[in-house]
mmCIF file of C-alpha atoms and ligand atoms in Angstrom:
data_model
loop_
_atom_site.group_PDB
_atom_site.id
_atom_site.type_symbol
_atom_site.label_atom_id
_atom_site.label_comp_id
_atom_site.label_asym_id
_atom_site.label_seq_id
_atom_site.Cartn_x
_atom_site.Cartn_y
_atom_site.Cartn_z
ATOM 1 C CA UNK A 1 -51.671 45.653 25.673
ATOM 2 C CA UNK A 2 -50.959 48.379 23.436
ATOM 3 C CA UNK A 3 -50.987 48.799 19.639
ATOM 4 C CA UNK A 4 -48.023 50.352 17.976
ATOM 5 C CA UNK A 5 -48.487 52.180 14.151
ATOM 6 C CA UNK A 6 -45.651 53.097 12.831
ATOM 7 C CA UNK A 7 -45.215 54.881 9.603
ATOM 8 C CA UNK A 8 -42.074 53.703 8.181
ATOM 9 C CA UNK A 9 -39.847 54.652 4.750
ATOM 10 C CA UNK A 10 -39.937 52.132 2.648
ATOM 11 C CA UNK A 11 -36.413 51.774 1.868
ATOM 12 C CA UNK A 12 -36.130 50.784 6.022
ATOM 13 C CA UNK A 13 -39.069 48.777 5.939
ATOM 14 C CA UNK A 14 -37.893 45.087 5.113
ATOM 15 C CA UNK A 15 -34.778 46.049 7.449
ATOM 16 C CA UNK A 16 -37.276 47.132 10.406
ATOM 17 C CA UNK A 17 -39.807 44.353 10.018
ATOM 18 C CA UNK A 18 -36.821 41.501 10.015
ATOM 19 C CA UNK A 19 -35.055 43.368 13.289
ATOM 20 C CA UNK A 20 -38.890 42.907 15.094
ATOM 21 C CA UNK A 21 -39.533 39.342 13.603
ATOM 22 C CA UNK A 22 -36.121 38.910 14.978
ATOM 23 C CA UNK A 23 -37.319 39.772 18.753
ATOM 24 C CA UNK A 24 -39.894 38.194 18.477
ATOM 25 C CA UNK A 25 -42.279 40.740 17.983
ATOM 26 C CA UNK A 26 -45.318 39.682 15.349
ATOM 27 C CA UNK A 27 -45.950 43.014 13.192
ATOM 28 C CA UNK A 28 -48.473 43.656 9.957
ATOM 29 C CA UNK A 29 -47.346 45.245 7.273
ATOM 30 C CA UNK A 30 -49.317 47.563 5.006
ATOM 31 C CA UNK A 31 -48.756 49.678 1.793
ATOM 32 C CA UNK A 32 -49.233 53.334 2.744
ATOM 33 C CA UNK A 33 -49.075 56.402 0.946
ATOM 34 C CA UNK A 34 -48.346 60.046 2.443
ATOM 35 C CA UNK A 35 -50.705 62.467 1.885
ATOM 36 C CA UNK A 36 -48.091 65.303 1.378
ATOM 37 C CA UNK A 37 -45.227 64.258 -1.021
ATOM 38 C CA UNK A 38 -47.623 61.248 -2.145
ATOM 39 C CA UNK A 39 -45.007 58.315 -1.923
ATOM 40 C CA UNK A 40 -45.428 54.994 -0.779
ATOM 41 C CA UNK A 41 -44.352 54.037 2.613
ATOM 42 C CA UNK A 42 -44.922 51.364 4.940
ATOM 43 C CA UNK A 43 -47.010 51.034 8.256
ATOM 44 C CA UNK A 44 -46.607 48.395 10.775
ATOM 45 C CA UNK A 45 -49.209 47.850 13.045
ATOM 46 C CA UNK A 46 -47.717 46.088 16.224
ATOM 47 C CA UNK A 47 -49.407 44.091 19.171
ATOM 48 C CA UNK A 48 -47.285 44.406 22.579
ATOM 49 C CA UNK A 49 -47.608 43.691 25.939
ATOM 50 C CA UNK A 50 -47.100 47.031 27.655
ATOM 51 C CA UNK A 51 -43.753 46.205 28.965
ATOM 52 C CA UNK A 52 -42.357 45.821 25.377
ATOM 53 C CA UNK A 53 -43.821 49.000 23.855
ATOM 54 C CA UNK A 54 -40.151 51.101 24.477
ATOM 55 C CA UNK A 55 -37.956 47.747 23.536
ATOM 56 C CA UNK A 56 -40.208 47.973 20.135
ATOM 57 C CA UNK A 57 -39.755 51.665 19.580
ATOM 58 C CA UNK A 58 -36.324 51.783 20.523
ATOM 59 C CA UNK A 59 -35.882 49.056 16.567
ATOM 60 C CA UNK A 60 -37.915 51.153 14.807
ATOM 61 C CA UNK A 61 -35.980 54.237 15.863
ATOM 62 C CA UNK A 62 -32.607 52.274 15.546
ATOM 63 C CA UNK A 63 -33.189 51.165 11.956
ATOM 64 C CA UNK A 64 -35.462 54.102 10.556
ATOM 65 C CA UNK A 65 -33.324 56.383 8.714
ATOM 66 C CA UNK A 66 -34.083 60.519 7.948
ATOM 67 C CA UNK A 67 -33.950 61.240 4.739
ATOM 68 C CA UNK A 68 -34.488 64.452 2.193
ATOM 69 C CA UNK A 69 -36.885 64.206 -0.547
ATOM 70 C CA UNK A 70 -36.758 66.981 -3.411
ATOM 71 C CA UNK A 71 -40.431 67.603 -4.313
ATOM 72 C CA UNK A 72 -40.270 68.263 -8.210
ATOM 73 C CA UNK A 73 -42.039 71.616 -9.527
ATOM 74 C CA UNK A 74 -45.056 70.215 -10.800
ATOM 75 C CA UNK A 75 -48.389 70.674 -8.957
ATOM 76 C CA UNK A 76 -49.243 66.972 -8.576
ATOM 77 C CA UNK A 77 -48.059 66.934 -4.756
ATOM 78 C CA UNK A 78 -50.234 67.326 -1.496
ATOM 79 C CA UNK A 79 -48.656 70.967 -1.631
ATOM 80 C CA UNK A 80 -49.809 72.505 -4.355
ATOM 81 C CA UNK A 81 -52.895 71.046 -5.881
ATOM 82 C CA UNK A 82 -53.061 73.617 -8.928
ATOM 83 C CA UNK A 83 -50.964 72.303 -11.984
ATOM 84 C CA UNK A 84 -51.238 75.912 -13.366
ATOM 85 C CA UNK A 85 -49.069 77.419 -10.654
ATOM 86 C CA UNK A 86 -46.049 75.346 -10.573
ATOM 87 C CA UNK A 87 -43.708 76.557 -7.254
ATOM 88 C CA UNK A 88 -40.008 76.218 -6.874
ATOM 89 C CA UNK A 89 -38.365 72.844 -6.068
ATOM 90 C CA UNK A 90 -38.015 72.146 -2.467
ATOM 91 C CA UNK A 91 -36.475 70.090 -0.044
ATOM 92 C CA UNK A 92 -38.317 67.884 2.587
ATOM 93 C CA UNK A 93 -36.980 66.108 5.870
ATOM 94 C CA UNK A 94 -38.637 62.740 5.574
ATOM 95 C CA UNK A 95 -38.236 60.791 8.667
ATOM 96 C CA UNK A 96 -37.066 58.332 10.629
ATOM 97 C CA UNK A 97 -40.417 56.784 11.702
ATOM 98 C CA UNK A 98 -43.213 58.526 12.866
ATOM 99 C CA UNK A 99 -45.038 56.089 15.354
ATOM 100 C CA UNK A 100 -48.680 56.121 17.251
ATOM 101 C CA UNK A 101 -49.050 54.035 20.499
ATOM 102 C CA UNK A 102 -52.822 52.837 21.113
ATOM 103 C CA UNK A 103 -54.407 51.422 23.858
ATOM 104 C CA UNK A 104 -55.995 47.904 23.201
ATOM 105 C CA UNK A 105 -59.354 46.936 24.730
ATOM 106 C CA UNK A 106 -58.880 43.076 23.480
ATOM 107 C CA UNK A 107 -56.862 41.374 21.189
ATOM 108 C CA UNK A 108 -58.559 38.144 19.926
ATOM 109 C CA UNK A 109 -58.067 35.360 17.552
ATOM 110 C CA UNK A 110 -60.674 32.971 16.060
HETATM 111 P P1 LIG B 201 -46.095 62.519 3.915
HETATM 112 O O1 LIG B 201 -47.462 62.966 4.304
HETATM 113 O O2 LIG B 201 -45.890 62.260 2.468
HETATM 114 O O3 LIG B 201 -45.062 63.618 4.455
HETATM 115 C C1 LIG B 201 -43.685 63.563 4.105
HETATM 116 C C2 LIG B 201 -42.917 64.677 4.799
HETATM 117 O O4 LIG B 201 -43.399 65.929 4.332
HETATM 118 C C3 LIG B 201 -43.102 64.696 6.318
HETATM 119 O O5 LIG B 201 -42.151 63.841 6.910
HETATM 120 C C4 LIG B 201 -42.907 66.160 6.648
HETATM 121 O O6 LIG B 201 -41.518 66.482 6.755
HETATM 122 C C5 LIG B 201 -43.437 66.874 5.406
HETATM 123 N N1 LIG B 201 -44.818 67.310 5.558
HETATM 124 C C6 LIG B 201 -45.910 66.525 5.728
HETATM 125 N N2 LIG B 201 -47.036 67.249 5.779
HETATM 126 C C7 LIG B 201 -46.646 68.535 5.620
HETATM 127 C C8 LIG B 201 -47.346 69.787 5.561
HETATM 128 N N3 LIG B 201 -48.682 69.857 5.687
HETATM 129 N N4 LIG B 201 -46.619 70.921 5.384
HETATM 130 C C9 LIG B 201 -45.279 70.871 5.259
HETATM 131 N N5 LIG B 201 -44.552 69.714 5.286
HETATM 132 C C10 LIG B 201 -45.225 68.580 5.477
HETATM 133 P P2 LIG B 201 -42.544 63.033 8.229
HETATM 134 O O7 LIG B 201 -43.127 63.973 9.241
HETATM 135 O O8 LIG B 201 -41.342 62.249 8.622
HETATM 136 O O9 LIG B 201 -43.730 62.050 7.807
HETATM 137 C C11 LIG B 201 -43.490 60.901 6.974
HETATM 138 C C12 LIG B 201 -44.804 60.219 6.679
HETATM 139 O O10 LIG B 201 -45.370 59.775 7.929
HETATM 140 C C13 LIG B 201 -45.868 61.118 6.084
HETATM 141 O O11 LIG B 201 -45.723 61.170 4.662
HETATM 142 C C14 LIG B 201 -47.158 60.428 6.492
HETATM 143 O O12 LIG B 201 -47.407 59.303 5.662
HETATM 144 C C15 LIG B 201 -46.812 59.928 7.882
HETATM 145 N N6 LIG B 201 -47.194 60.860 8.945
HETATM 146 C C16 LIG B 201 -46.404 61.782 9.543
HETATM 147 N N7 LIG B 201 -47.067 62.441 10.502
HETATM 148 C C17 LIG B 201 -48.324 61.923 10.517
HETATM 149 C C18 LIG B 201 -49.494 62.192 11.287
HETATM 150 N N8 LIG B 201 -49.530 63.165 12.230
HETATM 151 N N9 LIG B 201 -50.598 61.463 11.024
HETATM 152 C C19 LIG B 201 -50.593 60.511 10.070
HETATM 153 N N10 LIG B 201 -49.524 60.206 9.297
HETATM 154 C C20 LIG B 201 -48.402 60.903 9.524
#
């Protein structure tokens, strides 16, 4: 068994959690933030049998758009923690879904 986290935009979240619920797949969804542009996303954490893991991966990638976020000029971003030296807007590739694949030593439930 294997545990999938995947770090998903939030805009693709509800779209990506109904296309695994779908297949059958039974997901957890969490309220996440990203450390650099400070955002909320979502993570799904995902219990599979090893044979599903690519089926799995394959919806997240299918519905898990890339998108560009504009960080602002203001310091209050992972980048630049120093309010007195704002830096130039910028543009950041955020995306699709970045996704972990973990071993499992048990899955249990009481
Ligand atoms: P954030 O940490 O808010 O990062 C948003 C985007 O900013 C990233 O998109 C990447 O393009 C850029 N970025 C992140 N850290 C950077 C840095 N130190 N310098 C320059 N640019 C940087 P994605 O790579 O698509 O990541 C989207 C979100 O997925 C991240 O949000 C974070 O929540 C998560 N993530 C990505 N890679 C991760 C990793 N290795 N470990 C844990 N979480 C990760």
């Amino acid at each position: 068994m294997k545990l999938i986290i995947a770090i998903v935009n939030n805009e693709d979240s509800s779209v990506v959690a109904s296309a695994l619920t779908k297949e059958k797949f039974t997901v957890t969804r969490l309220a996440t933030n990203g450390g650099f542009l400070m955002v909320g996303n979502t993570t799904f954490l995902i219990g599979v049998e090893d044979d599903k893991v690519e089926f799995a991966k394959s919806i997240i990638n299918k519905y898990s758009q890339t998108r560009t976020h504009t960080v602002p000029s203001t310091g209050a971003f992972g980048m630049n923690m120093r309010p007195d030296e704002p830096t130039a807007p910028r543009d950041v590739s955020v995306g699709g879904a970045t996704v972990f694949v973990m071993g499992v030593e048990s899955m249990d439930k009481y």
